[in-house]
Structures are given as structure tokens and as C-alpha cells.
XYZ file of C-alpha atoms in Angstrom:
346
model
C 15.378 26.391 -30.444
C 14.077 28.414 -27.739
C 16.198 30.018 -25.095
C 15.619 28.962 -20.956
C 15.085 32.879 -21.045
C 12.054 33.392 -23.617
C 10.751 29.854 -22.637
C 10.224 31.220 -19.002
C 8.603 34.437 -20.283
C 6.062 32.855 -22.259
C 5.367 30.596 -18.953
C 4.867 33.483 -17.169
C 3.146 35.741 -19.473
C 0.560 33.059 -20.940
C 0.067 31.973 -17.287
C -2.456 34.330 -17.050
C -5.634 33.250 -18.782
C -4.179 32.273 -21.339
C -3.899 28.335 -20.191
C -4.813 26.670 -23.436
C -2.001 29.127 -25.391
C 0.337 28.286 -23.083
C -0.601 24.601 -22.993
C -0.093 24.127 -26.902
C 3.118 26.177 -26.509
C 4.422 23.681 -23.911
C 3.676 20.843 -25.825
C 5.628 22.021 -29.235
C 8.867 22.871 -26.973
C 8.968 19.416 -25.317
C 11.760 18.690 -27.464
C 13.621 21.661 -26.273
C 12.975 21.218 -22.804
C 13.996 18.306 -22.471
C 17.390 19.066 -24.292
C 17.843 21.827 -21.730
C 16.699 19.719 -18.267
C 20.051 20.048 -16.971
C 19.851 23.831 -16.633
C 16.465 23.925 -15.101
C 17.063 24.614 -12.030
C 17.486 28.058 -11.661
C 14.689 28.635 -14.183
C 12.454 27.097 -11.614
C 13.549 29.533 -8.900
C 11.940 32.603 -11.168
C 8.349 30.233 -11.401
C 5.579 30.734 -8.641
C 4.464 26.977 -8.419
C 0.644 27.969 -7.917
C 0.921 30.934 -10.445
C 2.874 29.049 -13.201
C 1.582 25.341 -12.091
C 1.488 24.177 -15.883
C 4.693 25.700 -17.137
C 5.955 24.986 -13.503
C 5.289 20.948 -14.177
C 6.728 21.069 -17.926
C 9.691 21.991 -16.562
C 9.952 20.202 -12.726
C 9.102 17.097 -14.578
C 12.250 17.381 -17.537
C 14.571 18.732 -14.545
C 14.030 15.488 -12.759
C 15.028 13.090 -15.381
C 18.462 14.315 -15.002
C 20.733 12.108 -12.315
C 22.151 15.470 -10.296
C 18.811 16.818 -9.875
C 18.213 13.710 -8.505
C 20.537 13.918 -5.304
C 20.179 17.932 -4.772
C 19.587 18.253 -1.084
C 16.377 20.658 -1.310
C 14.939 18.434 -3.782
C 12.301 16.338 -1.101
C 11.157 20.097 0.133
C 11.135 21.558 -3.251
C 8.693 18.834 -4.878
C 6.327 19.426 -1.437
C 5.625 22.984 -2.266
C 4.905 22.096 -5.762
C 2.513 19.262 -4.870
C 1.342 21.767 -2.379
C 0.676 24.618 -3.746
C -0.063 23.776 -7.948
C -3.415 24.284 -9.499
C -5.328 20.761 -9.722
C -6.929 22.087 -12.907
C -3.845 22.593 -14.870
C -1.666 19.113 -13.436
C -4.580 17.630 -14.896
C -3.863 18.666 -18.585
C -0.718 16.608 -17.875
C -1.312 13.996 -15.605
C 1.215 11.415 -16.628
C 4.348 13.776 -15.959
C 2.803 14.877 -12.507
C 2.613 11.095 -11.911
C 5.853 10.999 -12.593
C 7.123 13.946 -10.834
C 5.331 12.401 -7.606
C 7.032 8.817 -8.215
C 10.156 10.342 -8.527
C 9.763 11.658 -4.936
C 8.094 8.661 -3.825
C 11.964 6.661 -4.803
C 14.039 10.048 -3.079
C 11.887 9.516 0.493
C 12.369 5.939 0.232
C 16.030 6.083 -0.963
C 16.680 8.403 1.811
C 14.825 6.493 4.480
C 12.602 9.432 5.160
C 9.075 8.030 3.813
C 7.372 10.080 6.680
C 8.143 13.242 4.760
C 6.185 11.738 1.330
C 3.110 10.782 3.146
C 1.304 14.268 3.582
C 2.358 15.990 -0.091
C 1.474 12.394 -1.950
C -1.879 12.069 0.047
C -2.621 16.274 -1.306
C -1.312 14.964 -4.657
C -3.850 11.746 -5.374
C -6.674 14.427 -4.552
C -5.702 16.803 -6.908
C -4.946 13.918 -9.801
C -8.169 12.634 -9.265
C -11.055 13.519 -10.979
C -13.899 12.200 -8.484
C -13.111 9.796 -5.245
C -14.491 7.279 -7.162
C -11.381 7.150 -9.402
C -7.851 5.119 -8.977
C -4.907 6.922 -9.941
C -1.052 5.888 -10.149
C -0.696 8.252 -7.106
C -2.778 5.724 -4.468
C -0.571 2.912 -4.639
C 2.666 5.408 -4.081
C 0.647 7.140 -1.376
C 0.301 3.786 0.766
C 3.499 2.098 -0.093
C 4.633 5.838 2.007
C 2.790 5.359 4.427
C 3.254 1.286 5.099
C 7.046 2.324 5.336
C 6.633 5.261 7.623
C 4.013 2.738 9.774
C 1.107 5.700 9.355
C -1.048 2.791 9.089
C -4.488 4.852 10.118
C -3.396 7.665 7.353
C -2.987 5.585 4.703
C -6.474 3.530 6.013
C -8.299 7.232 5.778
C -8.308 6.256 1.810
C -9.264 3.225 1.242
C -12.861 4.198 2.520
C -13.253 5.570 -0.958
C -15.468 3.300 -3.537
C -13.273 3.158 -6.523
C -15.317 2.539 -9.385
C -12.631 3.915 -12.256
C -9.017 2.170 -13.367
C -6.535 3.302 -15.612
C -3.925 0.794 -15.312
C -4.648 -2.801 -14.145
C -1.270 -2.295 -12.095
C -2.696 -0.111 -10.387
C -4.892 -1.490 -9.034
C -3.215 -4.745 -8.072
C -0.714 -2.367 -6.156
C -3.446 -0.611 -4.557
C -4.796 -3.759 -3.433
C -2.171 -5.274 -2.336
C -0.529 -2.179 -0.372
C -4.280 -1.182 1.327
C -4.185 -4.997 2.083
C -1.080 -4.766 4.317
C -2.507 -1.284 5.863
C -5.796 -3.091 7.011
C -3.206 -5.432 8.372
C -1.350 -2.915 10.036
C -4.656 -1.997 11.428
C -6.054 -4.995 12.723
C -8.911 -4.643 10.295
C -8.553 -8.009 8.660
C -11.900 -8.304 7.364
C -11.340 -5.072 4.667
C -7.502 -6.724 4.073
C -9.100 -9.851 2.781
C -11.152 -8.293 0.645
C -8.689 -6.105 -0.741
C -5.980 -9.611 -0.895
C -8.972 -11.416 -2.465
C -9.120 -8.795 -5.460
C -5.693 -9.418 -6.113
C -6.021 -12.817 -6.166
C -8.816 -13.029 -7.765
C -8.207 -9.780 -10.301
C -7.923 -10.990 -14.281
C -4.573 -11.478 -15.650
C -2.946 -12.945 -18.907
C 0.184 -14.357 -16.762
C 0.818 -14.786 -12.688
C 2.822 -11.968 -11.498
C 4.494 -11.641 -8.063
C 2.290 -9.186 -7.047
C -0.656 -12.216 -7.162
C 1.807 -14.491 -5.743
C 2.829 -12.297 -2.520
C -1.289 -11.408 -1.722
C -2.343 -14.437 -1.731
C 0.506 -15.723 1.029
C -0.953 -13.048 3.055
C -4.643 -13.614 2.058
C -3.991 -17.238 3.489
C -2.955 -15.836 7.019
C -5.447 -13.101 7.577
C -8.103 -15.784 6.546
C -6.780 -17.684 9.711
C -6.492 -14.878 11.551
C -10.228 -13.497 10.899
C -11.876 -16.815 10.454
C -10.005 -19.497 11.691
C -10.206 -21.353 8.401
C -8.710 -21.241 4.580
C -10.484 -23.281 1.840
C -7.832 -23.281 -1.141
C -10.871 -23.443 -3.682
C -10.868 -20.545 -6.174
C -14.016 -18.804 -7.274
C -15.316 -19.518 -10.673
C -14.280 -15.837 -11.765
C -10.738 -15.989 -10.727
C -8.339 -16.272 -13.520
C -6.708 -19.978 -15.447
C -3.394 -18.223 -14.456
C -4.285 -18.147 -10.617
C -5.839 -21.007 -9.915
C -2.805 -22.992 -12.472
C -0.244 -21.249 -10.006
C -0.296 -19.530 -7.072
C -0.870 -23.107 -5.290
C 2.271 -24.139 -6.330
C 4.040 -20.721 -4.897
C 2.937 -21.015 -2.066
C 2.401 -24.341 -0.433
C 4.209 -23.683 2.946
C 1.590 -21.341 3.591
C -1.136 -24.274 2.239
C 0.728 -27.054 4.726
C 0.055 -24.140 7.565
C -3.347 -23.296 7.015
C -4.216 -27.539 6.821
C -2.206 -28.034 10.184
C -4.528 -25.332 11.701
C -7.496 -27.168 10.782
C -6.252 -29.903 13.388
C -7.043 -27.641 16.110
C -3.229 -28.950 17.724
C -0.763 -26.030 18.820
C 2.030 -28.695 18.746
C 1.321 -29.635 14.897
C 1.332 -26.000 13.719
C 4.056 -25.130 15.323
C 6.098 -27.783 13.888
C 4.987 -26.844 10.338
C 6.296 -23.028 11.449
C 9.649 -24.531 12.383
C 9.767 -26.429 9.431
C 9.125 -23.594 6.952
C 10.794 -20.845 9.245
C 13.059 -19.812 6.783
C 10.642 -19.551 4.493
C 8.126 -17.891 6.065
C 11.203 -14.944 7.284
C 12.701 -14.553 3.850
C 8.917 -13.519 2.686
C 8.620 -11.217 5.636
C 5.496 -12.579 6.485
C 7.131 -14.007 10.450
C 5.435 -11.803 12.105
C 2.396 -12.005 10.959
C 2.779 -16.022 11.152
C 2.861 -15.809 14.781
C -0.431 -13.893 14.538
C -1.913 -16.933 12.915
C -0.432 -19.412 16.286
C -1.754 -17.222 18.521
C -4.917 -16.950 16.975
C -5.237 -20.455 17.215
C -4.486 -20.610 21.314
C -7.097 -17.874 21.697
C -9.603 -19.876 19.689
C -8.998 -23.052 21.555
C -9.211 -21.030 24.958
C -12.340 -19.402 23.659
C -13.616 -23.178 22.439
C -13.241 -24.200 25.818
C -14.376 -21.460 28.071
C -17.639 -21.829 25.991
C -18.041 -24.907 26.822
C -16.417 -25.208 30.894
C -17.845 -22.266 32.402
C -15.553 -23.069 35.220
C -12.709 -23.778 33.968
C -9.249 -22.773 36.076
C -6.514 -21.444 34.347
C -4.243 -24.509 35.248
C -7.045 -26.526 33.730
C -6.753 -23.642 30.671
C -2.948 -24.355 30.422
C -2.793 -27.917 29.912
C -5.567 -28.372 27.962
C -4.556 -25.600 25.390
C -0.509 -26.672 25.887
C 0.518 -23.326 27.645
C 3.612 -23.532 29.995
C 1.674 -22.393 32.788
C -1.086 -20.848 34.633
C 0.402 -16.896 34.208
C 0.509 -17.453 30.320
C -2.962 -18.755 30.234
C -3.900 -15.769 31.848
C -2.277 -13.249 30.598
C -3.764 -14.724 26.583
C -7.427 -14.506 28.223
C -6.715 -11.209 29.457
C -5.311 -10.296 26.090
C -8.454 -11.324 24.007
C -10.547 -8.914 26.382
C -7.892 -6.469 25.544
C -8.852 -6.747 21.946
C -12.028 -6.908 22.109
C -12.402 -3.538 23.467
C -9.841 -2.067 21.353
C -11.752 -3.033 18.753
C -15.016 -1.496 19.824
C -13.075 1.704 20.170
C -11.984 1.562 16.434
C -15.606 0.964 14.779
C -16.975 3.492 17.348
């Protein structure tokens, strides 16, 4: 069995040019490495994380499956200046333990409450795992789940610009989804989140899984949202498993979208009442009331199309506002938008 000592003089003598070598030597001590994680630590202080990135990873990665290294203090800072600073070229000879190195930090920021800190090193760290922009790693999905937690909705939006033509893991892409789903949300850029939902809903799969189950609650809103309209009719290509079951998970969101069609405030309203609890417990509320005030703001818009000169007392009753000021203050609102949303797509 190799000593921590020689181990960490090979490291930094094959280091060198000598990446292959030192590769092959890596991969026989695995074993030992692993039997020595606990004492790691210090090792890692005599390791330049850009100079020894692949013996630097080895090692990070076997230190990290050990509980105490784990709640170390420096450990959020000390995994940023190794996603920082290693050598894309030789993470990607391993790129399964620097996933795992970067998921480990993904649960500490959370853990902690501190996702702001993961959302710069994790956003450095899908670049460096990927091969071309074209390809989905294990890192995206971490990356935005940072981000949706630390609200850096526009950050984690910069991404999902990419065309992502390569998978590894179907998971991954259902997470990716579903996460850049609730960004575009975040955003206001429904039309990209139900695309995004609708690949979730839509993706293959053997079995339903929550994931599924969870986009396509939201994929009903932001369809209501965006377009004022849900039809519940799958596409030919969508999996037996969907269309069998994600009806029958989520039919307060079904009775919603059908008491929208009515065009009657009072009607949806009283289906949000009714399924309240529901609706909260899936932390979906908020964007619930999205979907009611949509709804006010298309009626308003339905009418002003066709009154020209309407008042906004005639506004208020006809649309069931409490009064004048309210109907006002929606109208004004919808301009609001409007031009916030030129502003974005400028």
C-alpha cells in the first residue's frame, strides 16, 4: 500500500507531462486512496489545484466521501478554487468524480442556506465538463437548481440559450428541463418555460416519475398564463406512462384550467379556494394567482378591444373588480408589462 507521502510525490512529479503516467497510476491506487480519505486533508494543502488538477481531483473527490470533511468550515471556499482554477483537460479524464465533487458542494450551499456562493464556481464548472455547448452534463441541472434557490433567475437563463443536442443520462435532462422551466418562470419568459415543461412531459419514460408529475402542474399554469388556454390532449409521441397518469395527479390543476375557459373571475376563484391547500402544499400559490390575474387582464383587454370608450367604473363591474382604482391600476399594470417586456427581447 502506498504511503499519503509517496502518493503525493508521484502527483506532483508525473504532473508534469507526464498526464497519461500519472493517470494510470491514479487509477491502480484507487483502492488505497480511498482507504486513506480521512487523512486527506493536509495532503491537499501541499497540491497546486491548477498544477496537480488530476491528482488534485483523485484525491478532493475520496476526501469528500468522508462525513467530517463534510462539515469543515473552509470546505464551500476550498471546492471554489478547485472548480476555479483546475485544468478542463485533465477533470475530463475523470468526469464522473468531478461530477461528484461539484454535487457534493451543490448539497453543502444548499445545506447551509448559502446557494448564492455555488452559482458562479458551478456555472465555471459545467463549461469545463462539457465538451461542446451542445452537450448536457450532470453539472446543468445542479447549476440551476443554485441559482432558482439564490433567485439569480437571469444567470441561470444565460444557459439555457445553448442548443443541447447530446445526453448522458435521461435524468438529466428531465432535471434540466424542469429546473430551466421554473427559471423562464422566474423570468417572465413563459413561452421558453413551456417548451422546456413540455419536454418533460412529453420526454420517454418506462414509468411516471415525480419529476413528470410536478412539470406538468406547472406546464398547465404557464399555458394559461401565455395563452389563455390548456387542451389536456397529449401528442402522439408522448409516452403510455404520461398520458395513463399524470391526468390523474393532477386534476386540481385540470378543474382550474376548465373553469378558466368560462371566462368568469367568480368561478375560478372558487375552484382556487377549493383546492387552496392543494395548490400551497405544491408550492405552485403563487404562481396560481398569476393564472387569476391573467384572466382579469384578458377580460379587460377583451373588452377595451371591443368599447373603445369604456370608463373604468364601466371596466370594474363588468370584469368584477371592487372598484374604479383597481381597474386602473390592472390596466396600468398590463402597459407596465408590456414595456418591460420589450426591454427584455431588446
Amino acid at each position: 500500500m502506498e504511503s499519503i507521502e509517496a502518493l503525493v510525490a508521484n502527483i506532483i512529479g508525473l504532473s508534469d507531462g507526464k498526464t497519461t503516467q500519472l493517470h494510470t497510476l491514479l487509477k491502480q491506487s484507487e483502492d488505497s486512496i480511498q482507504n486513506m480519505a480521512s487523512q486527506l486533508g493536509q495532503s491537499l494543502d501541499q497540491l497546486d489545484p491548477e498544477k496537480h488538477s488530476l491528482g488534485y481531483l483523485f484525491l478532493l473527490e475520496a476526501y469528500l466521501s468522508t462525513p467530517a470533511a463534510k462539515e469543515q468550515a473552509e470546505l464551500i471556499p476550498s471546492v471554489a478554487r478547485f472548480i476555479n482554477s483546475c485544468v478542463a483537460e485533465q477533470i475530463r479524464l475523470e468526469p464522473r468524480k468531478f461530477a461528484y465533487i461539484c454535487k457534493t458542494f451543490t448539497d453543502v450551499v444548499v445545506r447551509r442556506q448559502v446557494p448564492i456562493m455555488g452559482v458562479a464556481p458551478l456555472r465555471i464548472a459545467l463549461r469545463k465538463l462539457q465538451p461542446s455547448s451542445e452537450h448536457l452534463t450532470a453539472l446543468h441541472s445542479e447549476f440551476l437548481l443554485v441559482c432558482l434557490l439564490a433567485k439569480c433567475y437571469k444567470t441561470g437563463y444565460s444557459i439555457l440559450k445553448d442548443d443541447i443536442f447530446e445526453v448522458d443520462q435521461p435524468r438529466n435532462l428531465f432535471l434540466y428541463c424542469y429546473y430551466g422551466g421554473m427559471i423562464c418562470i422566474g423570468q417572465k419568459q413563459f413561452r421558453r418555460a413551456i417548451q422546456l415543461l413540455h419536454n418533460v412531459v412529453t420526454a420517454p419514460m418506462q414509468s411516471l416519475n415525480c419529476i413528470a408529475v410536478e412539470a406538468y402542474k406547472k406546464y398547465i399554469l404557464v399555458n394559461l398564463i401565455q395563452n389563455g388556454q390548456f387542451s389536456a390532449t397529449f401528442p402522439k409521441y408522448a409516452s403510455s406512462a404520461a398520458q395513463r397518469s399524470l391526468k390523474h395527479f393532477s386534476q386540481p390543476y385540470l378543474d382550474l384550467a376548465t373553469s378558466y375557459g368560462t371566462g368568469k373571475i367568480a368561478e375560478l376563484e372558487s375552484c382556487v379556494a377549493t383546492h387552496r391547500e392543494k395548490f400551497e402544499s405544491d408550492t405552485n400559490l403563487g404562481l396560481v394567482n398569476q393564472v387569476v390575474t391573467s384572466l382579469y387582464k384578458r377580460n379587460i383587454q377583451r373588452l377595451t378591444q371591443t368599447y373603445l370608450t369604456l370608463s373604468v367604473q364601466d371596466i370594474a363591474n363588468t370584469v368584477q373588480l371592487n372598484t374604479p382604482k383597481e381597474a386602473e391600476m390592472r390596466v396600468l399594470q398590463m402597459d407596465y408589462i408590456v414595456v418591460k417586456e420589450a426591454e427584455f427581447c431588446a
